[in-house]
Coordinates of C-alpha atoms and ligand atoms in Angstrom, one line a residue:
X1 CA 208.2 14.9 246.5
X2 CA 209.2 11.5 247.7
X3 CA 209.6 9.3 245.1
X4 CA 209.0 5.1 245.9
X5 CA 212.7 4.7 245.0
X6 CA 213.8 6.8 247.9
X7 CA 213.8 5.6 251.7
X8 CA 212.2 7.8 254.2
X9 CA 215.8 8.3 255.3
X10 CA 217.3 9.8 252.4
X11 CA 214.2 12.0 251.8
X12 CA 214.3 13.8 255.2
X13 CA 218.2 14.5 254.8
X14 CA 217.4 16.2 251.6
X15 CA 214.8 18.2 252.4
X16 CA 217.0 18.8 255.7
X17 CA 220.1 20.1 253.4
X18 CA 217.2 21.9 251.3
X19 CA 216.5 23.8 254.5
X20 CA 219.6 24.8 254.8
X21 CA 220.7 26.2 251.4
X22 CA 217.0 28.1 251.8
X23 CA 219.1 29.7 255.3
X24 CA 222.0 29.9 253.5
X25 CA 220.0 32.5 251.0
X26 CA 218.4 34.2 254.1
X27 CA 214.8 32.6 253.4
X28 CA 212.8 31.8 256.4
X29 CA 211.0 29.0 256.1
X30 CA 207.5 28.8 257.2
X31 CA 206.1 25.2 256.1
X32 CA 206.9 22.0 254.4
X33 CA 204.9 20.1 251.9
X34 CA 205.2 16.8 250.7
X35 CA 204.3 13.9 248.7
X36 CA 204.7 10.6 248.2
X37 CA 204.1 9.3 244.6
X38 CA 205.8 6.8 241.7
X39 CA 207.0 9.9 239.6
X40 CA 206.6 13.4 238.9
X41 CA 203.6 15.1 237.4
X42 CA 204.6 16.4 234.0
X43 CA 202.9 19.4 234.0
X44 CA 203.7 20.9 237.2
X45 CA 205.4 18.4 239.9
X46 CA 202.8 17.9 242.1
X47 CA 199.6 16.6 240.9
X48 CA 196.2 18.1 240.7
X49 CA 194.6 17.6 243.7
X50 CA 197.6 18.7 245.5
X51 CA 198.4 21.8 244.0
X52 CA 194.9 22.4 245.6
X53 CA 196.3 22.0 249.1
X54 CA 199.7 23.6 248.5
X55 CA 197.4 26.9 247.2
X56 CA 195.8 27.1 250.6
X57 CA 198.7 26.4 252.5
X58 CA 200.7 29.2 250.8
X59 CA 197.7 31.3 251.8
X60 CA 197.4 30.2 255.0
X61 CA 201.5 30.7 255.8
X62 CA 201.8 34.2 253.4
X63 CA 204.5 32.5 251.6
X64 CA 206.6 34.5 249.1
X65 CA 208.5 31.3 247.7
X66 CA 208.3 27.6 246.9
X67 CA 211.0 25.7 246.7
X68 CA 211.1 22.2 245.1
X69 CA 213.7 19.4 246.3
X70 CA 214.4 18.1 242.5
X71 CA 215.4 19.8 239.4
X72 CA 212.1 20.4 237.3
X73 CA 211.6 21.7 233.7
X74 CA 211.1 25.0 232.7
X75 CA 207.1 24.3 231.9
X76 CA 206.8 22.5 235.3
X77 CA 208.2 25.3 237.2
X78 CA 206.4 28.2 235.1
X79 CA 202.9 26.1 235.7
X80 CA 203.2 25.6 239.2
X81 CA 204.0 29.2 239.5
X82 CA 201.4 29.9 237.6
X83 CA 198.9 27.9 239.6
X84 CA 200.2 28.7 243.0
X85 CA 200.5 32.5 242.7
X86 CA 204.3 32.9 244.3
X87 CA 207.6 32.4 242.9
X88 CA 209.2 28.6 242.1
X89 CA 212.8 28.2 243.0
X90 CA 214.3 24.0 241.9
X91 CA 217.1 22.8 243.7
X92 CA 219.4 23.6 241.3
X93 CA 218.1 27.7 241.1
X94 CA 218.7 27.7 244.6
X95 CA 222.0 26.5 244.6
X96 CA 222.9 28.5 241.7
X97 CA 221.9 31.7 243.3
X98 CA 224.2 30.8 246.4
X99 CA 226.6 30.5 244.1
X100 CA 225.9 33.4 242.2
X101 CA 225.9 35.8 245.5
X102 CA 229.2 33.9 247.4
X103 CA 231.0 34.4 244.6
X104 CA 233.7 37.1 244.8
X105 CA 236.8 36.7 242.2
X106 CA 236.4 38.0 238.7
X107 CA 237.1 34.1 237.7
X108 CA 234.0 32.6 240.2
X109 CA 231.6 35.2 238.8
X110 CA 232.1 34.2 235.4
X111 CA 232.0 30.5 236.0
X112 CA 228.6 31.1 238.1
X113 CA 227.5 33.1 234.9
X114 CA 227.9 30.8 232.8
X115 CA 225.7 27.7 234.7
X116 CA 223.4 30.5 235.5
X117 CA 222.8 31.4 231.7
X118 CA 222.9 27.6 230.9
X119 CA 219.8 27.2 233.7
X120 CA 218.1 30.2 232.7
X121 CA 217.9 30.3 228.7
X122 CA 215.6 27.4 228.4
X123 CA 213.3 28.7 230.8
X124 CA 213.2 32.0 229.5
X125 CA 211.9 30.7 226.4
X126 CA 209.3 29.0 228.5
X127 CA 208.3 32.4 229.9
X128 CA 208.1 34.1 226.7
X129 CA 206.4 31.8 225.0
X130 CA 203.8 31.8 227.8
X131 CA 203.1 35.4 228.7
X132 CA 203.3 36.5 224.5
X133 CA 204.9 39.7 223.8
X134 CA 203.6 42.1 226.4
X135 CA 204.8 40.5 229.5
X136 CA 209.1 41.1 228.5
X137 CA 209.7 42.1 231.7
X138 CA 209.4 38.8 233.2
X139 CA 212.6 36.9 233.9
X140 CA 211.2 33.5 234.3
X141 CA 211.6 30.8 236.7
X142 CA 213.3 32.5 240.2
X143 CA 214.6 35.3 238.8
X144 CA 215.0 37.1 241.7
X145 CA 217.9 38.6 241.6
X146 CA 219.1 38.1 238.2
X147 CA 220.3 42.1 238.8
X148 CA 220.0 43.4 234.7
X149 CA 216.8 41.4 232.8
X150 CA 218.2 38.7 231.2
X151 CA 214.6 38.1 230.1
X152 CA 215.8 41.1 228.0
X153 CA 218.2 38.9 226.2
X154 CA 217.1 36.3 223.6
X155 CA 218.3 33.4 222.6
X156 CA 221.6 34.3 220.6
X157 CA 222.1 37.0 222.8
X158 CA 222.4 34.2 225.5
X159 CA 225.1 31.8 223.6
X160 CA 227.1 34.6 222.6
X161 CA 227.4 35.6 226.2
X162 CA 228.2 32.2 227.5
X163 CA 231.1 32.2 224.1
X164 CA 232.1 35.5 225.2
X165 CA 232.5 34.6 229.2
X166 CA 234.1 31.3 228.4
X167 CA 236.8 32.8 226.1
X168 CA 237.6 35.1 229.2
X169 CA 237.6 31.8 231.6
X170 CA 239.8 29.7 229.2
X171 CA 242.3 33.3 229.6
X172 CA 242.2 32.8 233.1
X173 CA 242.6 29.4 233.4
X174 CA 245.7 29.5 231.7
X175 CA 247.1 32.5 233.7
X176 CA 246.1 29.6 236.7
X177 CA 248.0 27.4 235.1
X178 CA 250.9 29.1 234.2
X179 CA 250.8 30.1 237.9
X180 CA 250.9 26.6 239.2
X181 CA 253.5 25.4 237.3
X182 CA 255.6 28.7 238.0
X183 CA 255.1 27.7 241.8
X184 CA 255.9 23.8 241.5
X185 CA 258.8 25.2 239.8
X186 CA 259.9 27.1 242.7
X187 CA 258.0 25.4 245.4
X188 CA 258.2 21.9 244.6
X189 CA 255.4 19.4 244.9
X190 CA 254.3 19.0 248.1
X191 CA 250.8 20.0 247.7
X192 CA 247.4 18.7 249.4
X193 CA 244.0 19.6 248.8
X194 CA 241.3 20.4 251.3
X195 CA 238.2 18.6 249.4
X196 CA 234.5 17.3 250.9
X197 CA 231.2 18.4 250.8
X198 CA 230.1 21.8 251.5
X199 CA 230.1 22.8 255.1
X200 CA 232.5 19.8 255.8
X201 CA 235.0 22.7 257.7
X202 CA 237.3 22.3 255.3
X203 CA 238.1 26.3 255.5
X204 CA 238.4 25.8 259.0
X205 CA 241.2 23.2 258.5
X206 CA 242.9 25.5 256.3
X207 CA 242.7 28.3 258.9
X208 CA 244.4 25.9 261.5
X209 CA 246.8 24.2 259.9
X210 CA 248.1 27.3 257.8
X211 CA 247.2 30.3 260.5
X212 CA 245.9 32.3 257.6
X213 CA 242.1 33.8 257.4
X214 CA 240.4 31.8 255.3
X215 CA 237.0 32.4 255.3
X216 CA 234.5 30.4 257.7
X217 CA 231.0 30.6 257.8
X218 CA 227.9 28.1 258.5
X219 CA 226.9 28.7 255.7
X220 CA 226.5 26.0 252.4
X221 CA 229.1 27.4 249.9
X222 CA 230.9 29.7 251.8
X223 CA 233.8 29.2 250.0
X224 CA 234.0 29.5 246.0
X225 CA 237.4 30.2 245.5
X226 CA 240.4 28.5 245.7
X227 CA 243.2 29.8 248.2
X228 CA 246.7 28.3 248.5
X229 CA 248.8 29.2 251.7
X230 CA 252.2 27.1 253.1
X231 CA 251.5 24.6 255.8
X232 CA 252.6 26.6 259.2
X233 CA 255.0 26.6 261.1
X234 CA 257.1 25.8 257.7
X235 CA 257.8 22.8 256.7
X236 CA 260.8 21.6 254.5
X237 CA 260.0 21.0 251.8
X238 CA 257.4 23.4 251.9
X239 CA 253.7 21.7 251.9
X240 CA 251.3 24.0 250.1
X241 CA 247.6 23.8 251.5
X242 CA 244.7 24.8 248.9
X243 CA 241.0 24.7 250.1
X244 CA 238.6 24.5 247.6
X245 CA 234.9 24.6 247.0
X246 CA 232.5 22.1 248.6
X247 CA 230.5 19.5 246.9
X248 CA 226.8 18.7 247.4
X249 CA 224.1 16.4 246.0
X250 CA 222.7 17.1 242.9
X251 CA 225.6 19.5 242.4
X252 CA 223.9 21.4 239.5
X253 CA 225.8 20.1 235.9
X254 CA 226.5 23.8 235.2
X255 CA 228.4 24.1 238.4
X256 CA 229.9 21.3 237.6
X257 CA 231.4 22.0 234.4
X258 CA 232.5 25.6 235.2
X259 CA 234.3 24.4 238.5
X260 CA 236.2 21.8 237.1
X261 CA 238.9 24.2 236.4
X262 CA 238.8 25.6 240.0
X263 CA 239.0 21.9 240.9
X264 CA 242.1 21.5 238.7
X265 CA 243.9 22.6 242.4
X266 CA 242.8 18.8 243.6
X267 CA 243.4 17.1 240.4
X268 CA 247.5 18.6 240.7
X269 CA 247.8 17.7 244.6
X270 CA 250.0 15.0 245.5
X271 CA 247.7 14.5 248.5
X272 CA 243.5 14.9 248.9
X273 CA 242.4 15.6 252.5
X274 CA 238.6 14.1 252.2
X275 CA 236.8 16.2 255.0
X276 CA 233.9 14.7 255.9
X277 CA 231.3 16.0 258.8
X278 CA 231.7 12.8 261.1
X279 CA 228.5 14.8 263.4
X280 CA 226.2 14.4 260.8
X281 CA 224.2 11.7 260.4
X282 CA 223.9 11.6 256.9
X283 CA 227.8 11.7 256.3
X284 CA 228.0 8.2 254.2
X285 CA 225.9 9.8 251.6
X286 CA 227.9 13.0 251.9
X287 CA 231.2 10.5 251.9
X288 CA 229.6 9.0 248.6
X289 CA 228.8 11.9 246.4
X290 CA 232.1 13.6 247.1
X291 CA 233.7 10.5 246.1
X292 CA 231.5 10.3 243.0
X293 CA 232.3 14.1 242.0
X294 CA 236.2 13.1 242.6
X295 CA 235.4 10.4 240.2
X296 CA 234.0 12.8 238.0
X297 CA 236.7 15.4 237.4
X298 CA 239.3 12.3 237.3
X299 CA 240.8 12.4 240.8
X300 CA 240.1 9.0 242.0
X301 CA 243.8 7.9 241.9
X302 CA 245.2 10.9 243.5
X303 CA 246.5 9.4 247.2
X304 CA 243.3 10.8 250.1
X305 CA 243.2 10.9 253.6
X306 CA 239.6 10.9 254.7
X307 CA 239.6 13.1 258.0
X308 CA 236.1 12.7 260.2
X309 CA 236.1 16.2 261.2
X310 CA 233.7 17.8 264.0
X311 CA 234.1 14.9 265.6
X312 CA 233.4 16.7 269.7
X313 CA 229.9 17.2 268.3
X314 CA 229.4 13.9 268.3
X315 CA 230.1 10.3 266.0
X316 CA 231.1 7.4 266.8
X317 CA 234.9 7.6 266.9
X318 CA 235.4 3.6 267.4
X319 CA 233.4 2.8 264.3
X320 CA 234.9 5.2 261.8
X321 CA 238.2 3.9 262.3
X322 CA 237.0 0.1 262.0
X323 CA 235.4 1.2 258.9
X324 CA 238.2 3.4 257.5
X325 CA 241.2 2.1 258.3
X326 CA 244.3 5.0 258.1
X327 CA 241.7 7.6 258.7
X328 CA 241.9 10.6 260.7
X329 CA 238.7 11.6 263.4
X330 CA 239.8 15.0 264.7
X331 CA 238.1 18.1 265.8
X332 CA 239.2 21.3 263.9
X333 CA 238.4 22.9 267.7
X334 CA 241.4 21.2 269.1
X335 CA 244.5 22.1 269.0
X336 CA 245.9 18.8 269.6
X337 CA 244.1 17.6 267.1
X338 CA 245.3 19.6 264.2
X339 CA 248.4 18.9 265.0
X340 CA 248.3 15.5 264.6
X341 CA 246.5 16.1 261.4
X342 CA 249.7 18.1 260.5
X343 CA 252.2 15.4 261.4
X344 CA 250.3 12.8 259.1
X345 CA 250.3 15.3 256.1
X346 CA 254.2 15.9 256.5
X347 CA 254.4 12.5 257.2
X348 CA 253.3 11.4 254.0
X349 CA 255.5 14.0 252.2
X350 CA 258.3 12.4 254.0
X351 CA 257.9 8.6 252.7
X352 CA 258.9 9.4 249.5
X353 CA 262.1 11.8 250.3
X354 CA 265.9 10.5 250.0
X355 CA 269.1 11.7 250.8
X356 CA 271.8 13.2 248.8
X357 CA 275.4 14.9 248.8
X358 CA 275.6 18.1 247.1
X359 CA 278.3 20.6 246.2
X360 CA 277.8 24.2 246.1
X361 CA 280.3 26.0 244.1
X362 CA 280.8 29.6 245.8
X363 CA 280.2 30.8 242.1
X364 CA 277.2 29.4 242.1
X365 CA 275.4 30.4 245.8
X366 CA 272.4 32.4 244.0
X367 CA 271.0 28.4 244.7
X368 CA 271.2 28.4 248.1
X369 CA 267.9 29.9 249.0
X370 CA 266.6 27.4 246.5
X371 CA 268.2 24.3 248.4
X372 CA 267.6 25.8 251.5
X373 CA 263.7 26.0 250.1
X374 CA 262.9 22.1 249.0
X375 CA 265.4 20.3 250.7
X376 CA 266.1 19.7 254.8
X377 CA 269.7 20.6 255.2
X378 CA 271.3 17.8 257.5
X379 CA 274.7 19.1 257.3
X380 CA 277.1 21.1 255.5
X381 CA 280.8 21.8 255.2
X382 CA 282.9 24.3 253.5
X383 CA 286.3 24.3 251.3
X384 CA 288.2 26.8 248.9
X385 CA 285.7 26.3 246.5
X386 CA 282.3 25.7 247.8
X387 CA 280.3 23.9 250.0
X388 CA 279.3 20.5 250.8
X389 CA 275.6 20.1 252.1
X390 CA 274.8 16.9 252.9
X391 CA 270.4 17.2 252.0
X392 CA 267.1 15.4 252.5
X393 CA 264.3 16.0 249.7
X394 CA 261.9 14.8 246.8
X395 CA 263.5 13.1 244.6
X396 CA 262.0 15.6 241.5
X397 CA 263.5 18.4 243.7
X398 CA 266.7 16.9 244.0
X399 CA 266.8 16.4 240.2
X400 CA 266.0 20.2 239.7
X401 CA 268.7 20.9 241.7
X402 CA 271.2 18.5 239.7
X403 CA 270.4 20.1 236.2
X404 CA 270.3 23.6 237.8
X405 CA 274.1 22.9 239.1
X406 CA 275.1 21.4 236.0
X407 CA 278.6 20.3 235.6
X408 CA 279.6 22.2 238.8
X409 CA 277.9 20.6 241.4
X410 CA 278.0 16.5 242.3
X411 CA 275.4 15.1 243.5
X412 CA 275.1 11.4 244.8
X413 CA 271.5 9.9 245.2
X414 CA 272.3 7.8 248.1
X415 CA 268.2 7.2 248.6
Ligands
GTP1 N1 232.0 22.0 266.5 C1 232.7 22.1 265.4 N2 232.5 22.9 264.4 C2 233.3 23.0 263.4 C3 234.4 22.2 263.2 N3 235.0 22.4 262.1 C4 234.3 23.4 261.5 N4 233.2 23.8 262.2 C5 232.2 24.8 261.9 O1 231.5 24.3 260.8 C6 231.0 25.4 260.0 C7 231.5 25.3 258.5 O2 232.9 25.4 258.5 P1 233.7 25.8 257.2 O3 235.2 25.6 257.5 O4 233.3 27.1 256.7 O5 233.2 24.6 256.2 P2 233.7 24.4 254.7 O6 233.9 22.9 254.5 O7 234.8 25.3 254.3 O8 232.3 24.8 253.9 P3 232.1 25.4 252.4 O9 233.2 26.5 252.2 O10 230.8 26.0 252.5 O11 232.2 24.3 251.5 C8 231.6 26.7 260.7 O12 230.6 27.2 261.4 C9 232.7 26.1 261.5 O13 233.0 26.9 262.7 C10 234.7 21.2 264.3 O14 235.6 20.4 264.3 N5 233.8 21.2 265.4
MG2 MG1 234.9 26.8 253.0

């Protein structure tokens, strides 16, 4: 439904992008159906006379399932479902249940859980209230695959379940975290984070600039999870790449919430890669809500890069660089390209590095893979009693290195 505060524009991407998650999910589509009014009907989304027309056409086309470009209340959905005689899926059901079938760690299944429980309880009520005590099997709203009934479960039922999946999140989050800061420990800080909206080819990126096999598919949401491989070739210091998951309009609040942790990744990255789909011609609105969901989980101040990907499918190449100064417009196809992208990412991590003089005791040589690992060795010497290396690196890793030498080793900041 096309509201009067949306342009024709705007409405035709959405229902565009709504096409797509329906692929995404494996749905064929077999019509479109649309209105333009000043606001939703309130009990069910379209109003009367054109739930009349929508009944025939879903007759006329033997569709199985309607899906509606907003997010609509429980009563709304179960109504027009009612009315219509086939299944309602909202926007946000459908992006929930691409979430709920892409995602494959123990830690994305539970966060999908949880938004999905969130969506579903209220609308389960709806259901039951509606069909009275004989109809239990019913799951509600677009429960197509909601695998064991959670119609089954009432209310309390529900909240214990989200309290129950959330204590095993918070576990895991903290094994994340303890993670992390094991590896800046080790690895130091040069991290950047693949971010943009879904589709973007973020995991492509990551496949090219890190030669490892992270997954790629055209697919909205193909990635869920968060993977973290070394930039390749190596770098010194070592750049640590994560990809993460992709945003999208309307990003369900559920989804949100329960990925903010994933997100955490982008929040501790000294350096965001904004991949944005330069081909597509709604990427300023793509450009926007990534920026606002940034905004949201409090990464607005962490240093971006916006990189126009895609860009041999087509965009304006001259434009996006007068409009964004400093930005990258590359192809993940090309070679050449990626490694340019490469050059500007250890580019950056290069600004902030200085020099400084170190002395290795031969007692203490267990820290040479450790130098060796954070620091570009420019030159080194040897006496009786240790080593001089003469080393380029973070100033943080350079400070690790001072306390970890203690007494034995000098060390002259020369910056
Ligand atoms: N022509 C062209 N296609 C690209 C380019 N980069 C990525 N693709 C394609 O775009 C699609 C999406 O790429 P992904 O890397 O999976 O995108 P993503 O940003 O990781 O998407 P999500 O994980 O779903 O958020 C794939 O079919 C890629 O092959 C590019 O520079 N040019
Ligand atoms: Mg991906």
């Amino acid at each position: 439904m096309q509201l009067s505060s949306v342009s024709d524009v705007e409405f035709d991407a959405s229902l565009t992008e709504l096409r797509q998650l329906a692929k995404t999910l494996g749905f064929e589509v077999v019509g479109k159906f649309t209105q333009k009014r000043a606001g939703f009907d309130r009990t069910a989304y379209f109003g009367t006379g054109k739930r009349e027309e929508l009944k025939e056409q879903i007759l006329e086309n033997q569709a199985e399932i309607i899906l509606i470009d907003h997010e609509i209340s429980p009563s709304q959905a179960f109504n027009l479902e009612k009315e219509a005689g086939c299944e309602v899926m909202d926007r946000t059901m459908v992006i929930l249940e691409i979430f709920h079938r892409h995602a494959s760690s123990r830690y994305a299944r539970a966060q999908v859980e949880i938004a999905r429980l969130g969506y579903m309880a209220p609308r389960m009520r709806e259901a039951a209230k509606e069909a009275g005590p004989k109809d239990r099997g019913r799951s509600g709203t677009g429960g197509r695959s909601g695998g064991e009934s959670h119609g089954e479960l009432d209310r309390r039922k529900i909240r214990d379940r989200i309290a129950e999946l959330q204590e095993e999140l918070d576990g895991m989050a903290l094994e994340h975290k303890t993670q992390r800061a094991r590896r800046r420990e080790r690895e130091g800080l040069a991290r950047v984070a693949l971010v943009g909206y879904t589709n973007a080819g973020k995991s492509t990126l990551m496949r090219a600039l890190t030669r490892s096999e992270a997954l790629v598919a055209d697919k909205l949401f193909a990635t869920l999870d968060t993977t973290v491989r070394a930039l390749h070739p190596e770098t010194v210091p070592r750049v640590l790449v994560s990809d993460t998951v992709g945003f999208i309009k309307n990003l369900p609040h559920g989804l949100v919430a329960s990925f903010k942790s994933t997100l955490d990744e982008a929040l501790e990255a000294s350096l965001l890669l904004h991949v944005v789909d330069a081909s597509d011609a709604g990427f300023g609105r793509q450009l926007a809500v990534t920026e606002k969901v940034l905004a949201e989980i409090g990464a607005e101040d962490v240093p971006r890069l916006v990189v126009f990907n895609k860009i041999d499918r087509g965009g304006d190449e001259a434009a996006l660089r007068a409009k964004h100064p400093g930005c990258i417009v590359m192809s993940a196809k090309r070679e050449g390209d990626v490694a340019r992208l490469r050059e500007a990412i250890v580019a950056f991590f290069q600004r902030g590095l200085v020099e400084a003089e170190l002395f290795l005791p031969w007692s203490a040589q267990k820290l040479r893979g450790q130098i060796f690992a954070t620091c570009t060795v420019l030159e080194e010497r040897a006496d009786a009693e240790g080593a001089f290396l003469r080393v380029r690196g973070e100033p943080e890793a350079i400070g690790r290195l001072r306390e970890q030498l203690g007494e034995a080793g000098t060390i002259r900041a020369r910056s």
